[in-house]
mmCIF file of C-alpha atoms in Angstrom:
data_model
loop_
_atom_site.group_PDB
_atom_site.id
_atom_site.type_symbol
_atom_site.label_atom_id
_atom_site.label_comp_id
_atom_site.label_asym_id
_atom_site.label_seq_id
_atom_site.Cartn_x
_atom_site.Cartn_y
_atom_site.Cartn_z
ATOM 1 C CA MET A 27 -5.944 4.942 7.987
ATOM 2 C CA VAL A 28 -2.667 4.609 6.108
ATOM 3 C CA ASN A 29 -0.822 7.197 4.087
ATOM 4 C CA SER A 30 2.011 5.460 2.290
ATOM 5 C CA SER A 31 2.997 2.333 0.446
ATOM 6 C CA HIS A 32 5.363 1.442 3.307
ATOM 7 C CA GLU A 33 2.548 1.600 5.864
ATOM 8 C CA ALA A 34 0.180 -0.487 3.754
ATOM 9 C CA MET A 35 2.725 -3.280 3.231
ATOM 10 C CA HIS A 36 2.918 -4.077 6.943
ATOM 11 C CA ARG A 37 -0.232 -2.618 8.523
ATOM 12 C CA ILE A 38 -2.465 -4.802 6.390
ATOM 13 C CA PHE A 39 -1.247 -7.622 8.664
ATOM 14 C CA GLN A 40 -2.483 -5.646 11.684
ATOM 15 C CA GLU A 41 -5.910 -5.217 10.136
ATOM 16 C CA TYR A 42 -6.025 -8.796 8.843
ATOM 17 C CA PRO A 43 -3.822 -10.989 11.092
ATOM 18 C CA GLY A 44 -5.169 -14.063 9.338
ATOM 19 C CA LEU A 45 -3.446 -12.849 6.177
ATOM 20 C CA PHE A 46 -0.283 -14.651 7.298
ATOM 21 C CA THR A 47 -2.158 -17.948 6.977
ATOM 22 C CA GLY A 48 -2.694 -17.217 3.284
ATOM 23 C CA VAL A 49 0.894 -16.044 2.851
ATOM 24 C CA SER A 50 2.251 -19.161 4.547
ATOM 25 C CA LYS A 51 0.262 -21.378 2.175
ATOM 26 C CA VAL A 52 1.655 -19.502 -0.817
ATOM 27 C CA LEU A 53 5.194 -19.880 0.539
ATOM 28 C CA GLY A 54 4.720 -23.574 1.321
ATOM 29 C CA LEU A 55 5.220 -23.281 5.080
ATOM 30 C CA PRO A 56 3.976 -25.878 7.592
ATOM 31 C CA PHE A 57 2.193 -23.147 9.532
ATOM 32 C CA VAL A 58 -0.596 -24.154 11.906
ATOM 33 C CA PRO A 59 -3.329 -21.472 12.015
ATOM 34 C CA PRO A 60 -3.500 -19.902 15.485
ATOM 35 C CA LYS A 61 -6.472 -19.934 17.818
ATOM 36 C CA ARG A 62 -6.011 -16.250 18.569
ATOM 37 C CA VAL A 63 -3.896 -13.343 17.294
ATOM 38 C CA THR A 64 -2.913 -10.274 19.328
ATOM 39 C CA VAL A 65 -1.490 -7.064 17.903
ATOM 40 C CA LEU A 66 1.433 -6.109 20.142
ATOM 41 C CA PRO A 67 3.169 -2.743 20.711
ATOM 42 C CA THR A 68 5.838 -2.140 18.086
ATOM 43 C CA ASP A 69 8.205 -0.134 20.298
ATOM 44 C CA LEU A 70 11.359 -2.189 20.944
ATOM 45 C CA THR A 71 13.208 0.691 22.636
ATOM 46 C CA GLU A 72 15.668 -0.178 25.398
ATOM 47 C CA ILE A 73 16.066 1.830 28.606
ATOM 48 C CA GLN A 74 18.910 3.698 26.938
ATOM 49 C CA PRO A 75 17.743 6.481 24.597
ATOM 50 C CA VAL A 76 18.036 4.390 21.420
ATOM 51 C CA GLU A 77 14.674 3.895 19.766
ATOM 52 C CA ARG A 78 14.046 0.778 17.718
ATOM 53 C CA ARG A 79 10.650 -0.007 16.237
ATOM 54 C CA VAL A 80 9.529 -2.947 14.193
ATOM 55 C CA ASP A 81 6.841 -2.009 11.663
ATOM 56 C CA THR A 82 4.145 -4.451 12.813
ATOM 57 C CA LEU A 83 4.222 -7.040 15.586
ATOM 58 C CA LEU A 84 1.664 -9.804 16.162
ATOM 59 C CA ARG A 85 1.407 -12.593 18.724
ATOM 60 C CA PHE A 86 -0.113 -15.850 17.425
ATOM 61 C CA GLU A 87 -1.537 -18.069 20.159
ATOM 62 C CA GLY A 88 -2.529 -21.681 19.681
ATOM 63 C CA ASP A 89 -0.867 -25.071 19.311
ATOM 64 C CA GLU A 90 2.282 -23.380 18.009
ATOM 65 C CA PRO A 91 2.535 -19.928 19.610
ATOM 66 C CA MET A 92 4.816 -17.489 17.806
ATOM 67 C CA LEU A 93 5.517 -13.814 17.183
ATOM 68 C CA LEU A 94 5.303 -12.308 13.703
ATOM 69 C CA ALA A 95 7.342 -9.180 13.061
ATOM 70 C CA VAL A 96 6.484 -7.583 9.704
ATOM 71 C CA GLU A 97 8.883 -5.165 8.029
ATOM 72 C CA ALA A 98 8.106 -3.227 4.825
ATOM 73 C CA GLN A 99 11.275 -2.795 2.756
ATOM 74 C CA SER A 100 11.384 -0.603 -0.354
ATOM 75 C CA ALA A 101 15.101 -0.878 -1.175
ATOM 76 C CA LYS A 102 18.369 -2.498 -0.109
ATOM 77 C CA ASP A 103 19.677 -1.207 3.200
ATOM 78 C CA THR A 104 22.850 -2.785 4.569
ATOM 79 C CA ASN A 105 22.092 -1.386 8.022
ATOM 80 C CA LYS A 106 18.780 -3.220 8.190
ATOM 81 C CA THR A 107 20.232 -6.680 8.676
ATOM 82 C CA ALA A 108 21.753 -5.632 12.005
ATOM 83 C CA SER A 109 18.413 -4.127 13.041
ATOM 84 C CA TRP A 110 16.586 -7.295 12.071
ATOM 85 C CA ALA A 111 18.976 -9.390 14.145
ATOM 86 C CA TYR A 112 18.293 -7.103 17.083
ATOM 87 C CA TYR A 113 14.522 -7.358 16.599
ATOM 88 C CA VAL A 114 14.551 -11.152 16.547
ATOM 89 C CA SER A 115 16.863 -11.440 19.568
ATOM 90 C CA PHE A 116 15.012 -8.814 21.577
ATOM 91 C CA LEU A 117 11.591 -10.296 20.869
ATOM 92 C CA TYR A 118 12.705 -13.775 21.868
ATOM 93 C CA ALA A 119 14.300 -12.438 25.058
ATOM 94 C CA LYS A 120 11.265 -10.339 25.993
ATOM 95 C CA TYR A 121 8.382 -12.654 25.101
ATOM 96 C CA LYS A 122 10.073 -16.074 25.363
ATOM 97 C CA THR A 123 8.165 -16.982 22.206
ATOM 98 C CA PRO A 124 9.652 -18.019 18.838
ATOM 99 C CA PRO A 125 9.703 -15.019 16.470
ATOM 100 C CA ILE A 126 9.495 -14.945 12.681
ATOM 101 C CA LEU A 127 10.578 -11.920 10.658
ATOM 102 C CA LEU A 128 8.514 -11.332 7.501
ATOM 103 C CA VAL A 129 9.852 -8.745 5.044
ATOM 104 C CA VAL A 130 7.402 -7.432 2.427
ATOM 105 C CA CYS A 131 8.875 -5.963 -0.784
ATOM 106 C CA GLN A 132 7.631 -4.533 -4.067
ATOM 107 C CA ASP A 133 10.558 -5.383 -6.330
ATOM 108 C CA ARG A 134 12.512 -8.552 -7.013
ATOM 109 C CA ILE A 135 15.988 -7.092 -6.382
ATOM 110 C CA THR A 136 15.064 -5.954 -2.877
ATOM 111 C CA ALA A 137 13.247 -9.222 -2.180
ATOM 112 C CA GLU A 138 16.209 -11.364 -3.231
ATOM 113 C CA TRP A 139 18.549 -9.252 -1.106
ATOM 114 C CA ALA A 140 16.275 -9.448 1.927
ATOM 115 C CA ALA A 141 15.900 -13.230 1.618
ATOM 116 C CA GLN A 142 19.627 -13.937 1.950
ATOM 117 C CA PRO A 143 20.544 -15.480 5.333
ATOM 118 C CA VAL A 144 22.822 -13.226 7.383
ATOM 119 C CA PRO A 145 25.231 -15.118 9.679
ATOM 120 C CA ILE A 146 26.365 -13.126 12.705
ATOM 121 C CA GLY A 147 29.684 -14.165 14.172
ATOM 122 C CA PRO A 148 33.058 -15.392 12.885
ATOM 123 C CA GLN A 149 33.127 -17.287 9.591
ATOM 124 C CA TRP A 150 33.852 -20.524 11.447
ATOM 125 C CA TRP A 151 30.920 -20.195 13.860
ATOM 126 C CA ALA A 152 27.763 -18.133 13.421
ATOM 127 C CA SER A 153 26.244 -17.492 16.832
ATOM 128 C CA LEU A 154 23.097 -16.237 15.158
ATOM 129 C CA THR A 155 21.803 -16.425 11.600
ATOM 130 C CA VAL A 156 19.022 -14.112 10.517
ATOM 131 C CA ARG A 157 16.760 -15.752 7.933
ATOM 132 C CA PRO A 158 13.962 -13.364 6.997
ATOM 133 C CA LEU A 159 10.837 -14.755 5.389
ATOM 134 C CA VAL A 160 10.177 -12.605 2.321
ATOM 135 C CA ALA A 161 6.931 -11.856 0.486
ATOM 136 C CA GLY A 162 7.306 -10.004 -2.798
ATOM 137 C CA PRO A 163 6.622 -10.062 -6.520
ATOM 138 C CA HIS A 164 8.857 -13.111 -6.913
ATOM 139 C CA ASN A 165 6.605 -15.393 -4.861
ATOM 140 C CA MET A 166 3.231 -13.712 -4.244
ATOM 141 C CA PRO A 167 0.551 -15.016 -6.638
ATOM 142 C CA LEU A 168 -0.981 -12.993 -9.458
ATOM 143 C CA ILE A 169 -4.602 -13.219 -8.341
ATOM 144 C CA THR A 170 -6.561 -12.377 -11.484
ATOM 145 C CA ASP A 171 -9.668 -14.481 -10.806
ATOM 146 C CA PRO A 172 -12.446 -12.549 -8.971
ATOM 147 C CA ASP A 173 -13.578 -15.725 -7.205
ATOM 148 C CA GLU A 174 -10.059 -16.347 -5.938
ATOM 149 C CA ALA A 175 -9.791 -12.712 -4.856
ATOM 150 C CA ARG A 176 -13.150 -12.930 -3.090
ATOM 151 C CA ALA A 177 -12.001 -16.012 -1.168
ATOM 152 C CA ASP A 178 -9.204 -14.013 0.509
ATOM 153 C CA LEU A 179 -9.572 -10.268 -0.017
ATOM 154 C CA ALA A 180 -6.579 -9.387 2.147
ATOM 155 C CA LEU A 181 -4.292 -11.738 0.204
ATOM 156 C CA ALA A 182 -5.615 -10.295 -3.064
ATOM 157 C CA ALA A 183 -4.844 -6.789 -1.796
ATOM 158 C CA LEU A 184 -1.326 -7.857 -0.806
ATOM 159 C CA SER A 185 -0.942 -9.459 -4.232
ATOM 160 C CA ALA A 186 -1.740 -6.105 -5.815
ATOM 161 C CA ILE A 187 0.576 -4.204 -3.451
ATOM 162 C CA THR A 188 3.571 -6.487 -3.990
ATOM 163 C CA HIS A 189 3.022 -6.466 -7.767
ATOM 164 C CA ALA A 190 2.529 -2.684 -7.913
ATOM 165 C CA LYS A 191 5.395 -2.314 -10.404
ATOM 166 C CA ASP A 192 4.404 -5.337 -12.515
ATOM 167 C CA PRO A 193 2.615 -4.696 -15.838
ATOM 168 C CA ALA A 194 0.285 -7.569 -14.916
ATOM 169 C CA VAL A 195 -1.043 -5.692 -11.876
ATOM 170 C CA GLY A 196 -4.008 -4.484 -13.938
ATOM 171 C CA GLY A 197 -5.481 -7.979 -13.972
ATOM 172 C CA ILE A 198 -5.134 -8.250 -10.192
ATOM 173 C CA LEU A 199 -6.793 -4.878 -9.635
ATOM 174 C CA LYS A 200 -9.695 -5.697 -11.939
ATOM 175 C CA ALA A 201 -10.238 -9.024 -10.169
ATOM 176 C CA LEU A 202 -10.149 -7.291 -6.784
ATOM 177 C CA SER A 203 -12.544 -4.503 -7.775
ATOM 178 C CA THR A 204 -14.933 -7.106 -9.200
ATOM 179 C CA ALA A 205 -14.693 -9.218 -6.048
ATOM 180 C CA LEU A 206 -15.532 -6.194 -3.884
ATOM 181 C CA GLN A 207 -18.725 -5.270 -5.733
ATOM 182 C CA ASN A 208 -21.028 -7.400 -3.570
ATOM 183 C CA VAL A 209 -19.061 -7.082 -0.340
ATOM 184 C CA PRO A 210 -20.438 -5.079 2.624
ATOM 185 C CA GLU A 211 -19.040 -1.560 2.726
ATOM 186 C CA ALA A 212 -17.473 -2.051 6.157
ATOM 187 C CA VAL A 213 -15.449 -4.948 4.749
ATOM 188 C CA ALA A 214 -14.621 -3.353 1.405
ATOM 189 C CA ASP A 215 -13.522 0.094 2.577
ATOM 190 C CA PRO A 216 -10.297 -0.955 4.383
ATOM 191 C CA ILE A 217 -9.325 -3.167 1.429
ATOM 192 C CA ILE A 218 -9.910 -0.250 -0.972
ATOM 193 C CA GLU A 219 -7.752 2.050 1.140
ATOM 194 C CA PHE A 220 -4.906 -0.391 1.803
ATOM 195 C CA THR A 221 -4.733 -1.157 -1.903
ATOM 196 C CA ALA A 222 -4.757 2.506 -2.908
ATOM 197 C CA GLN A 223 -2.023 3.474 -0.462
ATOM 198 C CA GLY A 224 0.025 0.350 -1.111
ATOM 199 C CA LEU A 225 0.094 0.981 -4.859
ATOM 200 C CA GLY A 226 1.259 4.571 -4.391
ATOM 201 C CA VAL A 227 -0.320 7.725 -5.776
ATOM 202 C CA ASN A 228 2.403 8.415 -8.341
ATOM 203 C CA ARG A 229 2.400 5.022 -10.052
ATOM 204 C CA PRO A 230 0.260 4.023 -13.039
ATOM 205 C CA ALA A 231 -1.164 1.179 -10.937
ATOM 206 C CA GLY A 232 -2.396 3.690 -8.366
ATOM 207 C CA GLU A 233 -4.184 5.715 -11.023
ATOM 208 C CA LEU A 234 -5.697 2.534 -12.491
ATOM 209 C CA TRP A 235 -7.020 1.487 -9.079
ATOM 210 C CA ARG A 236 -8.556 4.904 -8.511
ATOM 211 C CA ASN A 237 -10.346 4.663 -11.846
ATOM 212 C CA LEU A 238 -11.589 1.149 -11.093
ATOM 213 C CA VAL A 239 -12.941 2.251 -7.721
ATOM 214 C CA ALA A 240 -14.663 5.227 -9.302
ATOM 215 C CA VAL A 241 -16.359 3.012 -11.921
ATOM 216 C CA ASP A 242 -16.815 -0.432 -10.348
ATOM 217 C CA LEU A 243 -17.284 0.624 -6.726
ATOM 218 C CA SER A 244 -19.115 3.915 -7.143
ATOM 219 C CA PHE A 245 -21.641 3.084 -4.429
ATOM 220 C CA TYR A 246 -19.041 3.074 -1.643
ATOM 221 C CA LYS A 247 -18.849 6.230 0.466
ATOM 222 C CA SER A 248 -15.602 5.838 2.377
ATOM 223 C CA TYR A 249 -13.112 8.681 2.626
ATOM 224 C CA ILE A 250 -10.662 7.109 0.200
ATOM 225 C CA SER A 251 -13.436 6.230 -2.236
ATOM 226 C CA GLU A 252 -14.792 9.764 -2.163
ATOM 227 C CA GLU A 253 -11.278 11.118 -2.621
ATOM 228 C CA ILE A 254 -10.721 8.819 -5.593
ATOM 229 C CA ARG A 255 -13.997 9.851 -7.217
ATOM 230 C CA ASP A 256 -13.312 13.567 -6.573
ATOM 231 C CA GLU A 257 -9.962 13.217 -8.322
ATOM 232 C CA GLY A 258 -11.644 11.450 -11.245
ATOM 233 C CA ARG A 259 -14.298 14.162 -11.529
ATOM 234 C CA ALA A 260 -11.646 16.906 -11.410
ATOM 235 C CA GLN A 261 -9.638 15.221 -14.158
ATOM 236 C CA GLY A 262 -12.740 14.818 -16.305
ATOM 237 C CA ARG A 263 -13.742 18.465 -15.859
ATOM 238 C CA ALA A 264 -10.230 19.618 -16.764
ATOM 239 C CA GLU A 265 -10.392 17.567 -19.966
ATOM 240 C CA ASP A 266 -13.807 19.101 -20.733
ATOM 241 C CA ILE A 267 -12.369 22.615 -20.446
ATOM 242 C CA VAL A 268 -9.605 21.886 -22.934
ATOM 243 C CA LEU A 269 -12.083 20.153 -25.264
ATOM 244 C CA VAL A 270 -14.472 23.147 -25.245
ATOM 245 C CA LEU A 271 -11.668 25.614 -25.958
ATOM 246 C CA GLU A 272 -10.320 23.530 -28.826
ATOM 247 C CA ALA A 273 -13.801 22.921 -30.251
ATOM 248 C CA ARG A 274 -14.292 26.706 -30.387
ATOM 249 C CA GLY A 275 -11.097 27.029 -32.409
ATOM 250 C CA LEU A 276 -9.116 28.773 -29.664
ATOM 251 C CA ASP A 277 -5.375 28.206 -29.336
ATOM 252 C CA VAL A 278 -4.599 26.163 -26.202
ATOM 253 C CA SER A 279 -0.910 26.453 -25.388
ATOM 254 C CA ASP A 280 0.997 23.774 -23.471
ATOM 255 C CA GLU A 281 1.198 26.176 -20.522
ATOM 256 C CA ILE A 282 -2.572 26.629 -20.417
ATOM 257 C CA ARG A 283 -3.181 22.892 -20.831
ATOM 258 C CA GLU A 284 -0.809 22.062 -17.955
ATOM 259 C CA ARG A 285 -2.407 24.678 -15.701
ATOM 260 C CA VAL A 286 -5.880 23.335 -16.360
ATOM 261 C CA THR A 287 -5.085 19.618 -16.098
ATOM 262 C CA GLY A 288 -2.909 20.206 -13.033
ATOM 263 C CA CYS A 289 -5.736 21.881 -11.083
ATOM 264 C CA ASP A 290 -7.627 19.800 -8.492
ATOM 265 C CA ASP A 291 -9.907 22.572 -7.189
ATOM 266 C CA PRO A 292 -13.452 21.598 -8.309
ATOM 267 C CA ASP A 293 -14.865 25.106 -7.773
ATOM 268 C CA LEU A 294 -12.120 26.728 -9.825
ATOM 269 C CA LEU A 295 -12.487 24.138 -12.580
ATOM 270 C CA ARG A 296 -16.230 24.829 -12.675
ATOM 271 C CA ASP A 297 -15.551 28.558 -13.122
ATOM 272 C CA TRP A 298 -13.076 27.872 -15.930
ATOM 273 C CA LEU A 299 -15.520 25.562 -17.690
ATOM 274 C CA THR A 300 -18.239 28.222 -17.520
ATOM 275 C CA ARG A 301 -15.905 30.867 -18.957
ATOM 276 C CA ALA A 302 -14.588 28.494 -21.654
ATOM 277 C CA VAL A 303 -17.958 28.680 -23.413
ATOM 278 C CA THR A 304 -17.802 32.450 -24.038
ATOM 279 C CA VAL A 305 -14.180 33.716 -23.759
ATOM 280 C CA SER A 306 -12.472 35.136 -26.839
ATOM 281 C CA SER A 307 -9.123 33.512 -26.004
ATOM 282 C CA ALA A 308 -8.035 30.492 -23.986
ATOM 283 C CA GLU A 309 -6.060 32.693 -21.573
ATOM 284 C CA ALA A 310 -9.227 34.587 -20.675
ATOM 285 C CA ILE A 311 -10.662 31.669 -18.689
ATOM 286 C CA PHE A 312 -8.249 32.650 -15.906
ATOM 287 C CA THR A 313 -9.523 36.248 -15.754
ATOM 288 C CA GLY A 314 -11.185 36.976 -12.446
ATOM 289 C CA ASP A 315 -9.617 34.063 -10.547
ATOM 290 C CA ARG A 316 -9.447 34.687 -6.829
ATOM 291 C CA GLU A 317 -6.129 35.716 -5.325
ATOM 292 C CA GLY A 318 -3.654 32.836 -5.100
ATOM 293 C CA ALA A 319 -5.657 30.516 -7.351
#
């Protein structure tokens, strides 16, 4: 479904348009929940060959119709403010509906930069002022209560994503995994995946979430859940190989340890574990590996 932190930060609003209702409450906005929400095309390209795309675009219909443009921002980008001004102006001109720009961030510095109003025009008269609405670690709640997470799973997932770099994210993830335990698989699977991708695979929070899914949500069979459990099994088997070699008194060099723990091929790890029981040296577990392994 999604394959990066950037995608998760904005596409979760496509999957759960009602998420903005929860965000608006957190931010103290007088937002009236819509009667209907439509996901609109994100291509804002003009006739001229200059492509401009907003990350996610929603139309809220009801007593107060509006457009919601969601942008995921991972760092400061001085060129973005001009793009955001274009998005807001273009959307208003095309749809004749008031637009709001929501910028989702994962660090306070980027969030504070994105939240600054940008006046466009001479100092004495701004013809247009861009005022992005920002959701980030500075204002998104730390949802560490499973009941609170269960009440709004999408908001809990966004809480985890925006706090991905916060040491307190562990409490959010545990609350979310607990809240998902009695949720139908069709509901839980997208939340599991958005959270996993939003946290990022190379961050400690991402590894923690994968472990929680493997333990707390082991009965789910989605692609991301299976992938998470496969990674956990591979890591466990790699640790078993090293443990067996060391228990037999064999010298396990740093190079061998890194090769074993860095392998994610379950079949190869199984072969190494089998050999680890009988080999005369740690290096010998690699003897007979297929070409390119």
